[in-house]
Short mmCIF file of C-alpha atoms and ligand atoms in Angstrom, two decimals:
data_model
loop_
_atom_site.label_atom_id
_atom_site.label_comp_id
_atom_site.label_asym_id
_atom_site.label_seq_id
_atom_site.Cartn_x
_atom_site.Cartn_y
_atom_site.Cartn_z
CA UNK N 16 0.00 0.00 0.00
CA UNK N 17 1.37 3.31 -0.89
CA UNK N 18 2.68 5.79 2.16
CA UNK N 19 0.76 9.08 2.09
CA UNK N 20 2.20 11.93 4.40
CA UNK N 21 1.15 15.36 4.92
CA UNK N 22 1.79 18.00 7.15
CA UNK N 23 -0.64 20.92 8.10
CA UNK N 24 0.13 23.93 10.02
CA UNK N 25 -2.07 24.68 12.88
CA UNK N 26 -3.38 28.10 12.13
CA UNK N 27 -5.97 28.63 14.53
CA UNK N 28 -9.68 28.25 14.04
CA UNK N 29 -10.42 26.24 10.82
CA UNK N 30 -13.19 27.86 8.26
CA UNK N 31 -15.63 26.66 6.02
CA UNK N 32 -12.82 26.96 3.28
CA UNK N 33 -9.95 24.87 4.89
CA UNK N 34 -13.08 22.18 5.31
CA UNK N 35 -14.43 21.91 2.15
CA UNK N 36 -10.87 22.99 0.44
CA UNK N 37 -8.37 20.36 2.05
CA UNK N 38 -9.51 18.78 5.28
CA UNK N 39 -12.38 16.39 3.88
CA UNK N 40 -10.11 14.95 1.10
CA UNK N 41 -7.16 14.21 3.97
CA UNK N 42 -9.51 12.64 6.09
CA UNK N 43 -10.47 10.14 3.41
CA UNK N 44 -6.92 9.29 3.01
CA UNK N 45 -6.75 7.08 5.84
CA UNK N 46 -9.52 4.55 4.32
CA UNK N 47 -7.11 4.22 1.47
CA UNK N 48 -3.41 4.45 2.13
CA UNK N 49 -0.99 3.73 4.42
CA UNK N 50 -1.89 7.65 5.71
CA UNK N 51 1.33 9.74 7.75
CA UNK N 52 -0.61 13.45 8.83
CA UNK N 53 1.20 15.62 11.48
CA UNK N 54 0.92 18.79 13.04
CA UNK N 55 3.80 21.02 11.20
CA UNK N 56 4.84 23.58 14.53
CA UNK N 57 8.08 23.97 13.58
CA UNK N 58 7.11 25.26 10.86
CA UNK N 59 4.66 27.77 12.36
CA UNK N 60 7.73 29.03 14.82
CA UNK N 61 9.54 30.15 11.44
CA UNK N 62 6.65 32.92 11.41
CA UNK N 63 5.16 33.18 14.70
CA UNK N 64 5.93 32.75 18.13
CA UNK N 65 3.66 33.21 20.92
CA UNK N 66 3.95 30.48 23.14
CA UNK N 67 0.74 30.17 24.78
CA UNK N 68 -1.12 30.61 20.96
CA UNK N 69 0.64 27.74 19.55
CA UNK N 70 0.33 25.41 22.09
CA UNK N 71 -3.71 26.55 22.00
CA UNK N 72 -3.71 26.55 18.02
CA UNK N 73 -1.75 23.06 18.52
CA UNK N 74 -4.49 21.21 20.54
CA UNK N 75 -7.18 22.92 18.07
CA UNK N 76 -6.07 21.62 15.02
CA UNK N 77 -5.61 18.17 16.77
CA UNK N 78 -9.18 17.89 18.35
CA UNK N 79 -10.38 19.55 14.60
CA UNK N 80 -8.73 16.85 13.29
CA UNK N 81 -9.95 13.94 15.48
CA UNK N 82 -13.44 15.49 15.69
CA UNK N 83 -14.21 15.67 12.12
CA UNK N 84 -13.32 11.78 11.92
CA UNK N 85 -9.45 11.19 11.87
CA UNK N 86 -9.16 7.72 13.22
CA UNK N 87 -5.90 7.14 14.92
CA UNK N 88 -5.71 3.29 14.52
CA UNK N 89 -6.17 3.75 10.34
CA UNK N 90 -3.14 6.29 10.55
CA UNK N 91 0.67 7.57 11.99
CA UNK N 92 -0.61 11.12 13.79
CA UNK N 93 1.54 13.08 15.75
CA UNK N 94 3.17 16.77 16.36
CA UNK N 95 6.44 17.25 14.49
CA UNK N 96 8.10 18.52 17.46
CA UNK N 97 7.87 15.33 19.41
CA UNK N 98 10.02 13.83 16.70
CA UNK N 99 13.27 15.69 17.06
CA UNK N 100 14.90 13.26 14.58
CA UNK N 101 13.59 14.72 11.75
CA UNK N 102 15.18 17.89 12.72
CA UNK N 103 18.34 16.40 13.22
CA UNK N 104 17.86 14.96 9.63
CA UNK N 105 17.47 18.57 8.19
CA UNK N 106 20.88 19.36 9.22
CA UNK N 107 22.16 16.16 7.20
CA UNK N 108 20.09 17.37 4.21
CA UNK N 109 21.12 20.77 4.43
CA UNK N 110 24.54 20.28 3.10
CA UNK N 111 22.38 18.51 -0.21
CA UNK N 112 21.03 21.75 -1.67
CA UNK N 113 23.07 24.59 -2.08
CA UNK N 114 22.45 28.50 -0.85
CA UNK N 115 22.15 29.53 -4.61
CA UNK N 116 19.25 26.93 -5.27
CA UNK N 117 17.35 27.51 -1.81
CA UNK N 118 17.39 31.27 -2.08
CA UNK N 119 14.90 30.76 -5.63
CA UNK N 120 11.86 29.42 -3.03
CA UNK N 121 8.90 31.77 -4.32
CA UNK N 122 7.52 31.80 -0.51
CA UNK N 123 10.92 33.06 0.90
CA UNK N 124 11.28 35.19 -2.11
CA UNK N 125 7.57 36.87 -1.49
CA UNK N 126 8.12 37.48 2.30
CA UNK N 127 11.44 39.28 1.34
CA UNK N 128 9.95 41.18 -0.73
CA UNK N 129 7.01 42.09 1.71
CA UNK N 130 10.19 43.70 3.78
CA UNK N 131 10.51 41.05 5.88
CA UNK N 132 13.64 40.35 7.46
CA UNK N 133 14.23 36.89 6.96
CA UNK N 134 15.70 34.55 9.51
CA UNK N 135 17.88 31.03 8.83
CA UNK N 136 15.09 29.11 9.90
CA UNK N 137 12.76 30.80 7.62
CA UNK N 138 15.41 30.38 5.03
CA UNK N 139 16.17 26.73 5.15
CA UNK N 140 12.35 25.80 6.16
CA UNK N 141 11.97 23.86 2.78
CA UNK N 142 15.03 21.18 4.16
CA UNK N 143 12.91 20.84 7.77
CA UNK N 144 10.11 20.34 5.15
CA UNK N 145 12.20 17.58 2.89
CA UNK N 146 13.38 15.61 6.27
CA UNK N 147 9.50 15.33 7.33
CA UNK N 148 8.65 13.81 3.75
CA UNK N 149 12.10 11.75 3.23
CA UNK N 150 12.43 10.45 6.77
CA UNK N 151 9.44 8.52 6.65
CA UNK N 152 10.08 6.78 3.03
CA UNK N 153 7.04 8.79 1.49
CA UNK N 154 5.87 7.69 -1.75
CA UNK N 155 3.27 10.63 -2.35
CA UNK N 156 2.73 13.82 -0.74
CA UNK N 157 -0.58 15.91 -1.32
CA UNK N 158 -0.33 19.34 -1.04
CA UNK N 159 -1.77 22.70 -2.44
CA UNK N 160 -0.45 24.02 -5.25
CA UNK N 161 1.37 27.11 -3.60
CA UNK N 162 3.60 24.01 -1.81
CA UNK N 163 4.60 22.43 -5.10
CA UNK N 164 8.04 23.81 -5.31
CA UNK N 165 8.89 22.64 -2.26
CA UNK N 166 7.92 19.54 -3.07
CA UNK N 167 10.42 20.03 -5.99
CA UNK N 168 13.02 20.93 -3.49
CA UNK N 169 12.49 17.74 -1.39
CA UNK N 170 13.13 15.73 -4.65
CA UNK N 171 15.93 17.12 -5.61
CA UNK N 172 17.76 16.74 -2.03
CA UNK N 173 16.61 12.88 -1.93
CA UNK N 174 18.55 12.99 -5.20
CA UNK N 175 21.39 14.57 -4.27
CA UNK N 176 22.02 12.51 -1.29
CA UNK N 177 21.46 9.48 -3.29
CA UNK N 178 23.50 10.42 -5.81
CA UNK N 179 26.65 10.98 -3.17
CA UNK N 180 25.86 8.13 -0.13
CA UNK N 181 23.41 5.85 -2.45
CA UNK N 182 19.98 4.81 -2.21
CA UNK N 183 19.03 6.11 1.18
CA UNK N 184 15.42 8.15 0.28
CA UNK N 185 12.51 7.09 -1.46
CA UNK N 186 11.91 9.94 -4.25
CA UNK N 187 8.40 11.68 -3.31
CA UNK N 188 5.72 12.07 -5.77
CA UNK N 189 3.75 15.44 -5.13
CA UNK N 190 -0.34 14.81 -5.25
CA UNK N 191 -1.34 18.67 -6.53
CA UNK N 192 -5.11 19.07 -6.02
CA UNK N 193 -5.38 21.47 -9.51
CA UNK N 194 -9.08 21.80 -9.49
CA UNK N 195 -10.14 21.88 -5.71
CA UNK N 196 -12.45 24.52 -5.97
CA UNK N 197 -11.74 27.94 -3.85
CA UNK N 198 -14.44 28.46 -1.57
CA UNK N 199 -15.49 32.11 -1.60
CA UNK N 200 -15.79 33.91 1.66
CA UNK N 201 -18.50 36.25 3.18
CA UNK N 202 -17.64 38.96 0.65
CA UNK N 203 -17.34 36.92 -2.49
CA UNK N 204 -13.27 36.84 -1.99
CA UNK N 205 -11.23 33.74 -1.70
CA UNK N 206 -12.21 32.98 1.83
CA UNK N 207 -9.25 33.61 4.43
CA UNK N 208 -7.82 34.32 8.16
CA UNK N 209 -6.53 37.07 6.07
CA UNK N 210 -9.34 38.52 4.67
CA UNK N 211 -11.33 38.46 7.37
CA UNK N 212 -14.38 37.05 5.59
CA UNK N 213 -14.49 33.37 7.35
CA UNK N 214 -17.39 31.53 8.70
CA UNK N 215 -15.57 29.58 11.00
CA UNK N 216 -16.52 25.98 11.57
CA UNK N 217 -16.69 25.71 15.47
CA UNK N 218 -17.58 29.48 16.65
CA UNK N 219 -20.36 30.17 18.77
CA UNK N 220 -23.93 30.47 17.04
CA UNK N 221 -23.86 34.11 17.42
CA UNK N 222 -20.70 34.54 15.28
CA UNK N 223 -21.67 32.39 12.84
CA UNK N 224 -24.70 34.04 12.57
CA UNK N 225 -23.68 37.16 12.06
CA UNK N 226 -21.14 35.89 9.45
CA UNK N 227 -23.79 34.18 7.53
CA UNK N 228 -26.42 37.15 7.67
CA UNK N 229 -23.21 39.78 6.24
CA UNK N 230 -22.98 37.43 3.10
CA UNK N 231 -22.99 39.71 0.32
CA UNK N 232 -25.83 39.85 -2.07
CA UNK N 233 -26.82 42.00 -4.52
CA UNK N 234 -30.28 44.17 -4.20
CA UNK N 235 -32.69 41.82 -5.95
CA UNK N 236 -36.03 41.65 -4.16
CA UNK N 237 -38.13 38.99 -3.17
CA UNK N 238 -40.05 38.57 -6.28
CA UNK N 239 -37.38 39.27 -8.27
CA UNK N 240 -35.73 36.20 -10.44
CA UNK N 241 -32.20 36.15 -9.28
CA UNK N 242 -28.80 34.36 -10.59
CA UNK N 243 -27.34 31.62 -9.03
CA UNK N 244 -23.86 31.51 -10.72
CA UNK N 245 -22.77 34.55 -9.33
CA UNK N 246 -24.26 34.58 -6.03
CA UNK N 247 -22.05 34.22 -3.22
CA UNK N 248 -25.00 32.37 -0.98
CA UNK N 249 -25.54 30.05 -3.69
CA UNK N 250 -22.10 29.48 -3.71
CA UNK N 251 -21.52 28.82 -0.03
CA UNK N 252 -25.18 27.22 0.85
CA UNK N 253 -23.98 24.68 -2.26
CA UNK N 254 -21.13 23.25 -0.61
CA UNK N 255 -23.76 21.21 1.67
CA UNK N 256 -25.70 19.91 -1.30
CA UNK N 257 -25.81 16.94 -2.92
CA UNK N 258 -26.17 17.29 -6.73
CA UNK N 259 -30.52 17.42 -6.25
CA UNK N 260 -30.15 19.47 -3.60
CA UNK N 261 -28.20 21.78 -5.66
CA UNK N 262 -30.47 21.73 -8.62
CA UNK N 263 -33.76 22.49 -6.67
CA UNK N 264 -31.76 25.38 -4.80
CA UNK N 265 -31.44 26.90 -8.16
CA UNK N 266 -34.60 26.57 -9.35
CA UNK N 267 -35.81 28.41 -6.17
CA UNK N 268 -33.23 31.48 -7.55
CA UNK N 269 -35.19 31.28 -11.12
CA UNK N 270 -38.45 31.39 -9.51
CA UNK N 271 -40.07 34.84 -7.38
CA UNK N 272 -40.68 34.30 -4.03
CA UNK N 273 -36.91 33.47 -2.69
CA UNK N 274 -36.01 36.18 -0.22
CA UNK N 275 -32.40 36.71 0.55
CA UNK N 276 -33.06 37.56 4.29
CA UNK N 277 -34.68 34.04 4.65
CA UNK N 278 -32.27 32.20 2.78
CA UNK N 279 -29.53 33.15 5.13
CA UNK N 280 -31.24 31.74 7.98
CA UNK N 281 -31.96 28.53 6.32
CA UNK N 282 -27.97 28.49 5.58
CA UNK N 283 -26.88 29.61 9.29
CA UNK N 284 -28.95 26.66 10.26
CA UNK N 285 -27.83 24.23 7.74
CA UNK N 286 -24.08 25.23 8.55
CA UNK N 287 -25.07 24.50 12.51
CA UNK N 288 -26.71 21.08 11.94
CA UNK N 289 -23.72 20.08 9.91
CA UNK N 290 -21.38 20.38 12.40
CA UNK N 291 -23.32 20.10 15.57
CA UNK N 292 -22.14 15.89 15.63
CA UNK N 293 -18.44 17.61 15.23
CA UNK N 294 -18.86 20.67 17.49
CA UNK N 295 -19.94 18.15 20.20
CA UNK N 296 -17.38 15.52 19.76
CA UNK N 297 -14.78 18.30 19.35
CA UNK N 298 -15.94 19.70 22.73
CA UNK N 299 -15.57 16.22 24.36
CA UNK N 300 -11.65 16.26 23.50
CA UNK N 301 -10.70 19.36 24.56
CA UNK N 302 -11.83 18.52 27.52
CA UNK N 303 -10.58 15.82 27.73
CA UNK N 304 -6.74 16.29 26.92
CA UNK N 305 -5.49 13.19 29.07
CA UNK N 306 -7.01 11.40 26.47
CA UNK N 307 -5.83 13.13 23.63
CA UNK N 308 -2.50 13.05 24.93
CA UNK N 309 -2.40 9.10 24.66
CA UNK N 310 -3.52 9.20 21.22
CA UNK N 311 -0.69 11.61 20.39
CA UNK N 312 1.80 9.71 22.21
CA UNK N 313 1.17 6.73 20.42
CA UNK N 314 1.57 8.66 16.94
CA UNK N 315 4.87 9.52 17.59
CA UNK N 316 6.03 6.52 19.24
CA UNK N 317 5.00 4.90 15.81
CA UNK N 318 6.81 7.96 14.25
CA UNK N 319 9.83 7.55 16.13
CA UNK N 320 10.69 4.50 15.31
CA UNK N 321 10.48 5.28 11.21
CA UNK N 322 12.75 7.93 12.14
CA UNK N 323 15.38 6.41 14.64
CA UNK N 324 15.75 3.84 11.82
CA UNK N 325 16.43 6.03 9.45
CA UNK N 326 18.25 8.66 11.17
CA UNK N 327 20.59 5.59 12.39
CA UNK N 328 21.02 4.74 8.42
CA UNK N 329 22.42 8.13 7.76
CA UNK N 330 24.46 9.02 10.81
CA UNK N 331 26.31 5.71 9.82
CA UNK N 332 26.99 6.59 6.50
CA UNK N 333 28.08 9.64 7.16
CA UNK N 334 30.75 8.47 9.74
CA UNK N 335 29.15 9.57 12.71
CA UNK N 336 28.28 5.84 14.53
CA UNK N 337 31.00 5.19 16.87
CA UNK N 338 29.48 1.37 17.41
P1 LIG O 410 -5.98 31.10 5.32
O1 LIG O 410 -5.98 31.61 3.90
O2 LIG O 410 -7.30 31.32 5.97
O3 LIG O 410 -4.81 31.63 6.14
P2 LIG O 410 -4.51 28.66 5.34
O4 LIG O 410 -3.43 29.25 4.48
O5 LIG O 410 -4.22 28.40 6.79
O6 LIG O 410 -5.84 29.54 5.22
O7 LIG O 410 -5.02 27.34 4.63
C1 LIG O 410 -4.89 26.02 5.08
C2 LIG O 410 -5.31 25.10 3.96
O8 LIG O 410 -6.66 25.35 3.57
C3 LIG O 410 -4.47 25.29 2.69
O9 LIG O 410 -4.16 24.00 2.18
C4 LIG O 410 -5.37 26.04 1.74
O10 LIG O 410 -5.12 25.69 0.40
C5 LIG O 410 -6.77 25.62 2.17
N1 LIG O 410 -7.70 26.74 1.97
C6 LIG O 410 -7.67 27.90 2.66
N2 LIG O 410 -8.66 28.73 2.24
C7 LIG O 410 -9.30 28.08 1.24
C8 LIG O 410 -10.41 28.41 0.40
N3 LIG O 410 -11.05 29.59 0.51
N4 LIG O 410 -10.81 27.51 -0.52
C9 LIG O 410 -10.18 26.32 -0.63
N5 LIG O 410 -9.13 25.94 0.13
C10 LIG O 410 -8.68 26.80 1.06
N1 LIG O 411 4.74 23.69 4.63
C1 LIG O 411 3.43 23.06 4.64
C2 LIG O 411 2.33 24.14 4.63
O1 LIG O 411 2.57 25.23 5.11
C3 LIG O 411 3.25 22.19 5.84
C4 LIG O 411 4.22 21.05 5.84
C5 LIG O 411 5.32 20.93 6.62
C6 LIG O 411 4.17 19.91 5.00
N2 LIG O 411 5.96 19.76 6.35
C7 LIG O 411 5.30 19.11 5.36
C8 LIG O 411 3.28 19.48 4.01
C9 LIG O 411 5.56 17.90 4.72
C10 LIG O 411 3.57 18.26 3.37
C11 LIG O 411 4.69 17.49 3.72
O2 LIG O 411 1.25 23.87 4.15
#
């Protein structure tokens, strides 16, 4: 069975668009591949630092994760920073890819030129990303497209260090989700923490609701025959339809009688009664964090021991086993 790892940075509260965008496809990975999914921290530190916010965006993107149906016995789960050999592996890799070809990453390259005054780790986070992937002999790595090069990068360090020590990594094939559709936000935008035009999956009803009644619209009336393809409701109240669903919804847009005021309720209550089962079960393991713990623990036991193995190979070859 092929090895499928990902990493995903926890970012804080997850939105409509990370759902329907990347979480829902991950979570069906673990029904058909051997699945790898972690928590990428170290990554977030090359950004962000707030100690108390990463440890709280770290448990929320675990019980996300576990509430919306990960199953830890059908996959490897863990936090990246409770496998230190992987970091240890990014200083072996870093002497496979030189300065010249690291400094071309587009995402170092656009924070740069934002004015940002970059940092070594922010430089070299592409090798921490190429140990996670080669450590764990990936043989396919999904990812969204704005990753892609440094899924490139990872490929050609494997290469590299194969090329000089022999065949140590497995080389990575990238999985690039080209057509995932972008979920627009409250304003018609992509939506985005950035943007601030989320409806946020677990908020409390009153944010939600206000989020879903400040969808814009444009000032058709009641009896007026409106048009689905560019309405950012019908966009948004779609992702919860099935394909009949879907087509009756936009009938009701070609017909008088569909107010927008009305709608929006309908959709504020759809969105809760979707996630109500995960909002519950979400609830249960944050407060319950003993429990969670265990779970986590047992990921990166499983992950340690890919890594130890591996890290062992290397260290050997490069003449730093002393028996
Ligand atoms: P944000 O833009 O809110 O900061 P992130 O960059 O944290 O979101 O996104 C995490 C993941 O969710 C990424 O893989 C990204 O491609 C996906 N994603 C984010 N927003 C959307 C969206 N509006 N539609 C589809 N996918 C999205
Ligand atoms: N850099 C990725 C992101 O920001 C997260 C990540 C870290 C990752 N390590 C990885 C993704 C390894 C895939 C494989 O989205």
């Amino acid at each position: 069975m092929k090895r499928f790892l990902t990493g995903l940075q926890p970012s804080g509260k997850l939105h409509l668009g990370n759902y329907f965008g990347v979480m829902k496809k991950v979570l069906e990975y673990q029904y058909n591949y051997d699945f790898y999914l972690f928590i990428a921290n170290l990554h977030s530190i090359t950004t962000f630092q707030d100690k108390n916010t990463l440890l709280e965006n770290t448990y929320s993107a675990v019980c996300d994760f576990l509430a919306l149906g990960l199953e830890p016995k059908r996959c490897t789960f863990w936090i990246q920073s409770d496998v230190p050999e992987v970091t240890e592996i990014t200083w072996y890799l870093s002497m496979a890819i030189t300065h010249d070809h690291l400094i071309r990453a587009h995402s170092y390259k656009d924070k740069v030129e934002k004015g940002i005054h970059p940092s070594v780790g922010l430089f070299i986070y592409p090798v921490l990303m190429a140990a996670d992937i080669l450590t764990f002999d990936t043989d396919v790595v999904p990812v969204g497209k704005d990753q892609k090069q440094h899924l490139e990068f990872a490929r050609d360090i494997a290469e590299t260090f194969n090329r000089k020590f022999g065949e140590v990594f497995k080389i990575p094939e990238p999985e690039i989700d080209e057509d995932t559709a972008v979920v627009l936000g409250i304003d018609g935008q992509k939506m985005s923490k950035s943007y601030n035009n989320t409806i946020n999956l677990f908020d409390d009803e009153k944010k939600i609701k206000k989020a879903v009644m400040s969808i814009v619209t444009d000032s058709a009336g009641v009896n007026d025959i409106k048009d689905p393809d560019s309405s950012i409701i019908f966009s948004i109240y779609s992702l919860f339809l099935d394909e009949s669903e879907r087509r009756t919804l936009r009938e009701r847009f070609l017909k008088p009688g569909l107010g927008y005021g009305d709608l929006k309720k309908e959709l504020f209550q759809k969105i809760m009664d979707y996630f109500a089962p995960y909002r519950e079960k979400r609830n249960e393991y944050l407060n319950n964090l003993d429990y969670v713990e265990k779970i986590l623990q047992e990921g990166s036991r499983k992950a340690k021991e890919l890594a130890q193995t591996k890290l062992k190979q290397i260290r050997n070859i490069l003449g730093l086993e002393r028996q």
